[in-house]
Amino acid sequence: MSVAEILHYTYDDYCQWEGEWELIDGVPVSMAPAPMRIHQQLAGGIFMALNQNIQENCVDCELLYEVDWKVNEETILRPDIVLACADEGEAYLTKAPKIIVEILSPSTAKKDETIKFDIYEAEGVQYYILVYPDDLKAKVYSLKEGRYIKVGDFTHEDLGFEDLTCDISLDFDKVFRKFRKSA
C-alpha cells in the first residue's frame, strides 16, 4: 500500500474530523484561523446586499454563508458565500451553486485563485467572485461555454448577474464604501 492510498480521505473521514477543514481530491486542507475583521465585515456586507435581492426577486434560491458543498466523495469545499438554487441537501450542498464569493486572505489567496477556481469552473458554478480586501476590489468571472471569462474588476460598479433565474445585482460601491479612507 502506498502513502498516497493511506493519506487519501473521503467524505466519511471528513465528517469525523475536529476543527475547520476542506477536502480536495482526497487531501485534507486545514482552513485558516478565524478571518480578519475586514474579511468578516466584507462578507457580511456582500451577504446582506445579495440577500436583500434574493428575498425580493428569487423564490427558489437561498444565500448561504460558509456551508459545505460536497462536490464528490473526495472533495468537500466551504466557500465564504454561495447562492444555491433548488438544492435539497440537508447537511451540505449537493449541486453546484450559481454564485460563489471567496474573500481572499494571504493564507487562502493561492488556493482560491487556482485550485478552487479550477474546481468551480469544472463543476459549472456560473459566477465566481474573488474579493481582495486590501485593494477593495472584486474580480468577477462568468462561465461561458464551460470556461470562466473575466467580467471585470469591480470597485465602484454595480454588477448585474446575467443568465440567472433571479434578477439580482451587487453594488460594489456600497459594499466597499465604509472601508475607503477619506481623501
XYZ file of N, CA and C in Angstrom:
549
model
N 0.855 -1.185 0.000
C 0.000 0.000 0.000
C 0.894 1.239 0.000
N 0.554 2.198 -0.862
C 1.368 3.408 -0.980
C 0.940 4.459 0.053
N 1.805 5.416 0.268
C 1.491 6.529 1.171
C 0.279 7.293 0.658
N 0.169 7.467 -0.657
C -0.966 8.190 -1.240
C -2.280 7.499 -0.897
N -2.292 6.167 -0.892
C -3.509 5.435 -0.550
C -3.847 5.581 0.927
N -2.842 5.594 1.779
C -3.053 5.743 3.223
C -3.582 7.138 3.536
N -3.073 8.136 2.854
C -3.425 9.522 3.138
C -4.564 10.040 2.272
N -5.319 9.163 1.657
C -6.450 9.545 0.812
C -7.733 9.422 1.633
N -8.495 10.516 1.718
C -9.669 10.552 2.579
C -10.938 10.768 1.773
N -12.078 10.461 2.396
C -13.390 10.625 1.771
C -14.292 11.456 2.684
N -15.506 11.670 2.223
C -16.476 12.424 2.997
C -16.710 11.807 4.380
N -16.768 10.485 4.462
C -16.975 9.828 5.763
C -15.859 10.171 6.740
N -14.613 10.212 6.266
C -13.492 10.616 7.121
C -13.652 12.073 7.540
N -13.976 12.907 6.582
C -14.144 14.353 6.798
C -15.136 14.618 7.935
N -16.204 13.854 7.977
C -17.240 14.049 8.999
C -16.736 13.766 10.411
N -15.644 13.053 10.543
C -15.109 12.690 11.858
C -14.095 13.699 12.405
N -13.622 14.605 11.570
C -12.548 15.500 11.975
C -13.051 16.631 12.859
N -12.205 17.059 13.757
C -12.476 18.253 14.555
C -11.802 19.434 13.882
N -12.295 20.610 14.152
C -11.712 21.810 13.551
C -12.325 22.105 12.198
N -11.720 23.037 11.498
C -12.228 23.529 10.210
C -11.359 22.985 9.083
N -11.981 22.222 8.173
C -11.261 21.572 7.095
C -12.023 21.677 5.785
N -11.291 21.528 4.708
C -11.846 21.242 3.398
C -11.139 19.975 2.927
N -11.732 19.289 1.964
C -11.134 18.083 1.406
C -11.091 18.271 -0.105
N -9.894 18.208 -0.676
C -9.723 18.433 -2.104
C -9.027 17.223 -2.714
N -9.757 16.517 -3.557
C -9.247 15.295 -4.198
C -8.668 14.322 -3.180
N -9.353 14.163 -2.045
C -8.926 13.212 -1.028
C -7.851 13.715 -0.094
N -7.408 14.944 -0.276
C -6.341 15.519 0.556
C -6.942 16.540 1.523
N -6.736 16.354 2.842
C -7.271 17.327 3.797
C -6.506 18.645 3.742
N -7.258 19.740 3.779
C -6.665 21.071 3.769
C -7.228 21.826 4.966
N -6.358 22.188 5.883
C -6.781 22.921 7.074
C -7.209 24.325 6.677
N -8.331 24.755 7.222
C -8.809 26.112 6.944
C -7.977 27.078 7.778
N -7.890 28.295 7.307
C -7.136 29.338 8.001
C -7.801 29.647 9.344
N -7.047 30.210 10.284
C -7.666 30.648 11.539
C -8.767 31.669 11.253
N -9.496 32.039 12.270
C -10.590 33.000 12.106
C -10.118 34.173 11.256
N -10.944 34.567 10.285
C -10.537 35.639 9.382
C -10.416 36.993 10.075
N -9.658 37.862 9.428
C -9.506 39.227 9.923
C -10.875 39.908 9.950
N -10.981 40.948 10.726
C -12.262 41.645 10.859
C -12.768 42.183 9.524
N -11.865 42.709 8.685
C -12.318 43.249 7.400
C -12.923 42.135 6.539
N -12.360 40.943 6.633
C -12.908 39.789 5.908
C -14.346 39.541 6.354
N -14.559 39.507 7.653
C -15.897 39.266 8.196
C -16.863 40.386 7.806
N -16.391 41.623 7.881
C -17.254 42.760 7.549
C -17.616 42.781 6.069
N -16.646 42.506 5.209
C -16.938 42.451 3.772
C -17.903 41.305 3.459
N -17.670 40.156 4.063
C -18.564 39.021 3.842
C -19.977 39.374 4.294
N -20.086 40.009 5.442
C -21.399 40.413 5.940
C -22.081 41.411 5.022
N -21.322 42.388 4.531
C -21.886 43.389 3.621
C -22.356 42.786 2.314
N -21.560 41.893 1.750
C -21.936 41.234 0.493
C -23.151 40.342 0.728
N -23.127 39.606 1.823
C -24.249 38.731 2.137
C -25.544 39.528 2.275
N -25.496 40.618 3.020
C -26.700 41.430 3.226
C -27.202 42.033 1.913
N -26.287 42.539 1.094
C -26.684 43.150 -0.181
C -27.333 42.117 -1.101
N -26.723 40.948 -1.213
C -27.295 39.905 -2.067
C -28.583 39.345 -1.476
N -28.602 39.161 -0.171
C -29.775 38.556 0.467
C -31.019 39.418 0.281
N -30.858 40.722 0.331
C -31.994 41.617 0.107
C -32.560 41.388 -1.299
N -31.663 41.273 -2.283
C -32.086 40.987 -3.661
C -32.782 39.639 -3.763
N -32.247 38.653 -3.110
C -32.801 37.301 -3.169
C -34.213 37.285 -2.581
N -34.360 37.919 -1.427
C -35.666 37.931 -0.770
C -36.729 38.563 -1.652
N -36.352 39.569 -2.408
C -37.309 40.296 -3.246
C -37.544 39.642 -4.606
N -36.544 38.946 -5.139
C -36.609 38.533 -6.544
C -36.438 37.046 -6.830
N -36.297 36.219 -5.810
C -35.927 34.841 -6.106
C -36.538 33.874 -5.094
N -37.487 33.080 -5.544
C -38.195 32.168 -4.653
C -37.434 30.856 -4.444
N -36.793 30.344 -5.483
C -36.174 29.015 -5.418
C -34.718 29.018 -4.974
N -34.182 30.180 -4.653
C -32.769 30.257 -4.313
C -32.577 30.725 -2.874
N -31.422 30.378 -2.326
C -31.086 30.832 -0.982
C -29.610 31.215 -0.929
N -29.328 32.190 -0.102
C -27.964 32.643 0.102
C -27.458 32.007 1.388
N -26.277 31.411 1.327
C -25.717 30.705 2.482
C -24.297 31.169 2.743
N -23.907 31.102 4.009
C -22.594 31.545 4.450
C -21.836 30.349 5.014
N -20.653 30.094 4.482
C -19.771 29.017 4.930
C -20.501 27.688 5.103
N -21.126 27.239 4.045
C -21.805 25.946 4.028
C -20.931 24.955 3.259
N -20.945 23.696 3.676
C -20.199 22.673 2.957
C -20.869 22.378 1.625
N -20.059 22.203 0.606
C -20.513 21.743 -0.701
C -19.768 20.444 -0.991
N -20.514 19.359 -1.048
C -19.924 18.056 -1.349
C -19.897 17.894 -2.864
N -18.752 18.198 -3.442
C -18.579 18.094 -4.890
C -18.625 16.618 -5.293
N -17.928 15.801 -4.517
C -17.950 14.346 -4.678
C -17.435 13.743 -3.375
N -17.244 12.450 -3.323
C -16.822 11.786 -2.080
C -15.458 12.256 -1.586
N -14.649 12.824 -2.482
C -13.283 13.195 -2.119
C -13.023 14.689 -2.148
N -14.045 15.488 -2.423
C -13.874 16.938 -2.458
C -15.064 17.605 -1.785
N -14.789 18.213 -0.632
C -15.787 18.968 0.118
C -15.200 20.352 0.350
N -15.892 21.375 -0.142
C -15.405 22.747 -0.036
C -16.365 23.565 0.820
N -15.848 24.641 1.384
C -16.662 25.541 2.191
C -16.416 26.979 1.736
N -17.096 27.406 0.664
C -16.943 28.787 0.194
C -17.473 29.781 1.232
N -17.016 31.028 1.118
C -17.479 32.056 2.050
C -18.973 32.318 1.883
N -19.421 32.551 0.650
C -20.826 32.859 0.374
C -21.228 32.123 -0.895
N -22.433 31.538 -0.881
C -22.941 30.875 -2.082
C -24.401 31.252 -2.310
N -24.764 31.292 -3.574
C -26.170 31.365 -3.964
C -26.498 29.992 -4.522
N -27.350 29.267 -3.798
C -27.745 27.920 -4.201
C -29.214 27.950 -4.610
N -29.525 27.274 -5.696
C -30.896 27.248 -6.195
C -31.384 25.807 -6.296
N -32.561 25.566 -5.728
C -33.222 24.262 -5.790
C -32.313 23.128 -5.327
N -31.518 23.363 -4.310
C -30.663 22.321 -3.735
C -31.372 21.775 -2.501
N -31.586 20.482 -2.471
C -32.343 19.880 -1.386
C -31.470 19.171 -0.362
N -30.155 19.353 -0.439
C -29.263 18.722 0.531
C -29.527 19.250 1.935
N -29.474 18.382 2.902
C -29.698 18.769 4.303
C -28.387 19.179 4.983
N -27.393 18.290 4.940
C -26.139 18.526 5.663
C -25.128 19.319 4.842
N -25.304 19.362 3.529
C -24.362 20.018 2.634
C -25.052 20.282 1.301
N -24.447 21.150 0.497
C -24.966 21.378 -0.855
C -24.654 20.159 -1.717
N -25.580 19.833 -2.605
C -25.394 18.687 -3.480
C -25.227 19.084 -4.943
N -25.522 20.350 -5.251
C -25.395 20.854 -6.623
C -24.436 22.040 -6.639
N -23.929 22.323 -7.821
C -23.065 23.497 -7.966
C -23.876 24.763 -7.686
N -23.374 25.631 -6.814
C -24.045 26.916 -6.593
C -24.027 27.753 -7.870
N -24.922 28.714 -7.946
C -24.952 29.632 -9.085
C -23.872 30.703 -8.939
N -23.664 31.158 -7.699
C -22.654 32.187 -7.410
C -21.839 31.724 -6.218
N -20.529 31.897 -6.302
C -19.643 31.692 -5.150
C -18.812 32.945 -4.975
N -18.725 33.409 -3.726
C -17.879 34.541 -3.353
C -16.823 34.029 -2.378
N -15.566 34.280 -2.688
C -14.468 33.975 -1.771
C -13.757 35.283 -1.458
N -13.585 35.561 -0.168
C -12.857 36.750 0.268
C -11.453 36.289 0.619
N -10.482 36.815 -0.116
C -9.129 36.310 -0.018
C -8.371 36.870 1.177
N -7.514 36.027 1.699
C -6.556 36.434 2.722
C -5.199 35.924 2.253
N -4.110 36.391 2.853
C -2.801 35.906 2.412
C -2.675 34.375 2.477
N -3.347 33.755 3.433
C -3.223 32.304 3.579
C -4.137 31.520 2.634
N -5.140 32.161 2.040
C -6.065 31.430 1.155
C -5.979 31.850 -0.308
N -5.303 32.942 -0.599
C -5.331 33.517 -1.945
C -4.916 32.529 -3.028
N -3.804 31.856 -2.848
C -3.321 30.957 -3.894
C -4.318 29.829 -4.147
N -4.858 29.250 -3.093
C -5.843 28.165 -3.242
C -7.111 28.684 -3.930
N -7.583 29.871 -3.525
C -8.806 30.431 -4.110
C -8.623 30.796 -5.579
N -7.445 31.306 -5.931
C -7.184 31.766 -7.304
C -6.836 30.635 -8.265
N -6.447 29.480 -7.749
C -6.013 28.395 -8.633
C -6.858 27.136 -8.447
N -6.685 26.462 -7.337
C -7.342 25.173 -7.128
C -8.863 25.322 -7.124
N -9.368 26.223 -6.290
C -10.824 26.404 -6.228
C -11.360 26.978 -7.538
N -10.626 27.885 -8.140
C -11.006 28.436 -9.449
C -11.277 27.295 -10.431
N -10.323 26.367 -10.524
C -10.446 25.254 -11.462
C -11.621 24.333 -11.119
N -11.803 24.071 -9.820
C -12.914 23.205 -9.410
C -14.248 23.871 -9.721
N -14.392 25.130 -9.349
C -15.656 25.830 -9.585
C -15.978 25.906 -11.077
N -14.960 26.156 -11.873
C -15.153 26.200 -13.323
C -15.599 24.828 -13.845
N -14.896 23.779 -13.441
C -15.210 22.426 -13.912
C -16.596 21.965 -13.459
N -17.021 22.422 -12.295
C -18.313 21.994 -11.748
C -19.484 22.848 -12.226
N -19.202 23.923 -12.967
C -20.271 24.719 -13.563
C -20.846 25.812 -12.684
N -20.063 26.336 -11.762
C -20.509 27.488 -10.964
C -20.586 28.679 -11.915
N -21.746 29.279 -12.027
C -21.974 30.298 -13.045
C -21.158 31.571 -12.830
N -21.054 32.021 -11.574
C -20.266 33.221 -11.263
C -19.323 32.933 -10.109
N -18.070 33.321 -10.281
C -17.073 33.212 -9.215
C -16.533 34.610 -8.962
N -16.648 35.052 -7.714
C -16.219 36.396 -7.332
C -15.111 36.281 -6.288
N -13.956 36.831 -6.626
C -12.812 36.884 -5.718
C -12.721 38.297 -5.176
N -12.801 38.441 -3.865
C -12.775 39.760 -3.235
C -11.417 39.949 -2.565
N -10.779 41.078 -2.876
C -9.450 41.417 -2.354
C -9.601 42.552 -1.340
N -9.620 42.226 -0.034
C -9.854 43.248 0.992
C -8.829 44.380 0.993
N -7.568 44.072 0.754
C -6.531 45.118 0.796
C -6.695 46.136 -0.323
N -7.228 45.707 -1.455
C -7.402 46.583 -2.614
C -8.827 47.107 -2.756
N -9.737 46.594 -1.932
C -11.162 46.916 -2.065
C -11.595 46.752 -3.521
N -11.337 45.528 -4.010
C -11.612 45.196 -5.406
C -12.155 43.775 -5.464
N -13.029 43.544 -6.425
C -13.536 42.197 -6.683
C -13.266 41.848 -8.134
N -12.731 40.664 -8.364
C -12.574 40.139 -9.718
C -13.740 39.181 -9.942
N -14.473 39.424 -11.010
C -15.681 38.644 -11.284
C -15.482 37.832 -12.556
N -15.812 36.545 -12.454
C -15.729 35.627 -13.586
C -17.098 35.021 -13.839
N -17.424 34.856 -15.120
C -18.688 34.257 -15.527
C -18.395 33.062 -16.424
N -19.166 32.003 -16.252
C -18.974 30.791 -17.027
C -19.627 30.928 -18.402
N -18.832 30.793 -19.439
C -19.299 30.850 -20.832
C -18.715 29.648 -21.561
N -19.578 28.803 -22.071
C -19.159 27.613 -22.812
C -18.147 26.777 -22.025
N -18.403 26.627 -20.717
C -17.583 25.767 -19.875
C -16.288 26.369 -19.369
N -16.026 27.641 -19.672
C -14.781 28.296 -19.236
C -15.115 29.613 -18.562
N -14.313 29.983 -17.570
C -14.509 31.284 -16.945
C -13.937 32.387 -17.818
N -14.756 33.397 -18.027
C -14.362 34.606 -18.732
C -14.423 35.727 -17.698
N -13.381 36.527 -17.642
C -13.372 37.623 -16.670
C -14.360 38.702 -17.106
N -15.309 38.982 -16.232
C -16.281 40.043 -16.480
C -15.621 41.387 -16.242
N -14.780 41.456 -15.183
C -14.070 42.690 -14.896
C -13.646 42.794 -13.449
N -12.955 43.897 -13.171
C -12.577 44.256 -11.809
C -13.585 45.289 -11.328
N -14.145 45.068 -10.167
C -15.193 45.937 -9.647
C -14.726 46.601 -8.361
N -14.844 47.928 -8.322
C -14.512 48.704 -7.126
C -15.668 49.622 -6.744
N -16.256 50.287 -7.738
C -17.362 51.227 -7.520
C -18.601 50.853 -8.347
N -18.522 49.786 -9.113
C -19.555 49.464 -10.083
C -20.653 48.569 -9.487
N -21.762 48.536 -10.211
C -22.874 47.661 -9.884
C -22.798 46.470 -10.841
N -22.809 45.266 -10.304
C -22.730 44.055 -11.116
C -24.119 43.458 -11.249
N -24.623 43.393 -12.470
C -25.888 42.713 -12.745
C -25.576 41.302 -13.196
N -26.171 40.333 -12.543
C -25.925 38.934 -12.893
C -26.840 38.539 -14.048
N -26.235 38.147 -15.151
C -26.990 37.720 -16.327
C -27.149 36.205 -16.290
N -28.101 35.703 -17.031
C -28.295 34.261 -17.196
C -28.665 33.537 -15.906
N -29.164 34.251 -14.916
C -29.672 33.604 -13.709
C -31.191 33.651 -13.738
N -31.814 32.720 -13.064
C -33.272 32.746 -12.995
C -33.753 33.892 -12.103
N -32.850 34.413 -11.287
C -33.174 35.521 -10.385
C -32.637 36.827 -10.967
N -33.382 37.886 -10.803
C -32.947 39.212 -11.235
C -32.273 39.885 -10.053
N -30.953 39.709 -9.949
C -30.229 40.277 -8.807
C -28.994 41.026 -9.284
N -28.500 41.885 -8.397
C -27.287 42.643 -8.684
C -26.536 42.853 -7.374
N -25.313 43.338 -7.500
C -24.469 43.610 -6.341
C -23.743 44.926 -6.582
N -23.975 45.891 -5.709
C -23.383 47.221 -5.819
C -22.090 47.256 -5.001
N -20.957 47.159 -5.699
C -19.666 47.125 -5.002
C -19.317 48.469 -4.378
N -19.836 49.554 -4.907
C -19.601 50.855 -4.285
C -20.135 50.844 -2.848
N -21.334 50.333 -2.661
C -21.916 50.253 -1.316
C -21.162 49.280 -0.427
N -20.769 48.149 -0.979
C -20.052 47.134 -0.197
C -18.727 47.682 0.319
N -17.978 48.379 -0.542
C -16.644 48.847 -0.179
C -16.617 50.227 0.476
N -17.697 50.970 0.401
C -17.725 52.382 0.827
C -17.175 52.588 2.238
N -17.606 51.832 3.189
C -17.205 52.084 4.587
C -15.712 51.810 4.834
N -15.061 51.134 3.916
C -13.661 50.801 4.100
C -12.703 51.759 3.392
N -13.264 52.622 2.572
C -12.418 53.600 1.861
C -12.013 54.707 2.802
N -10.779 55.103 2.713
C -10.285 56.208 3.543
C -10.714 57.522 2.924
N -11.103 58.433 3.749
C -11.473 59.753 3.248
C -10.258 60.461 2.674
N -10.477 61.093 1.552
C -9.353 61.790 0.890
C -9.199 63.181 1.429
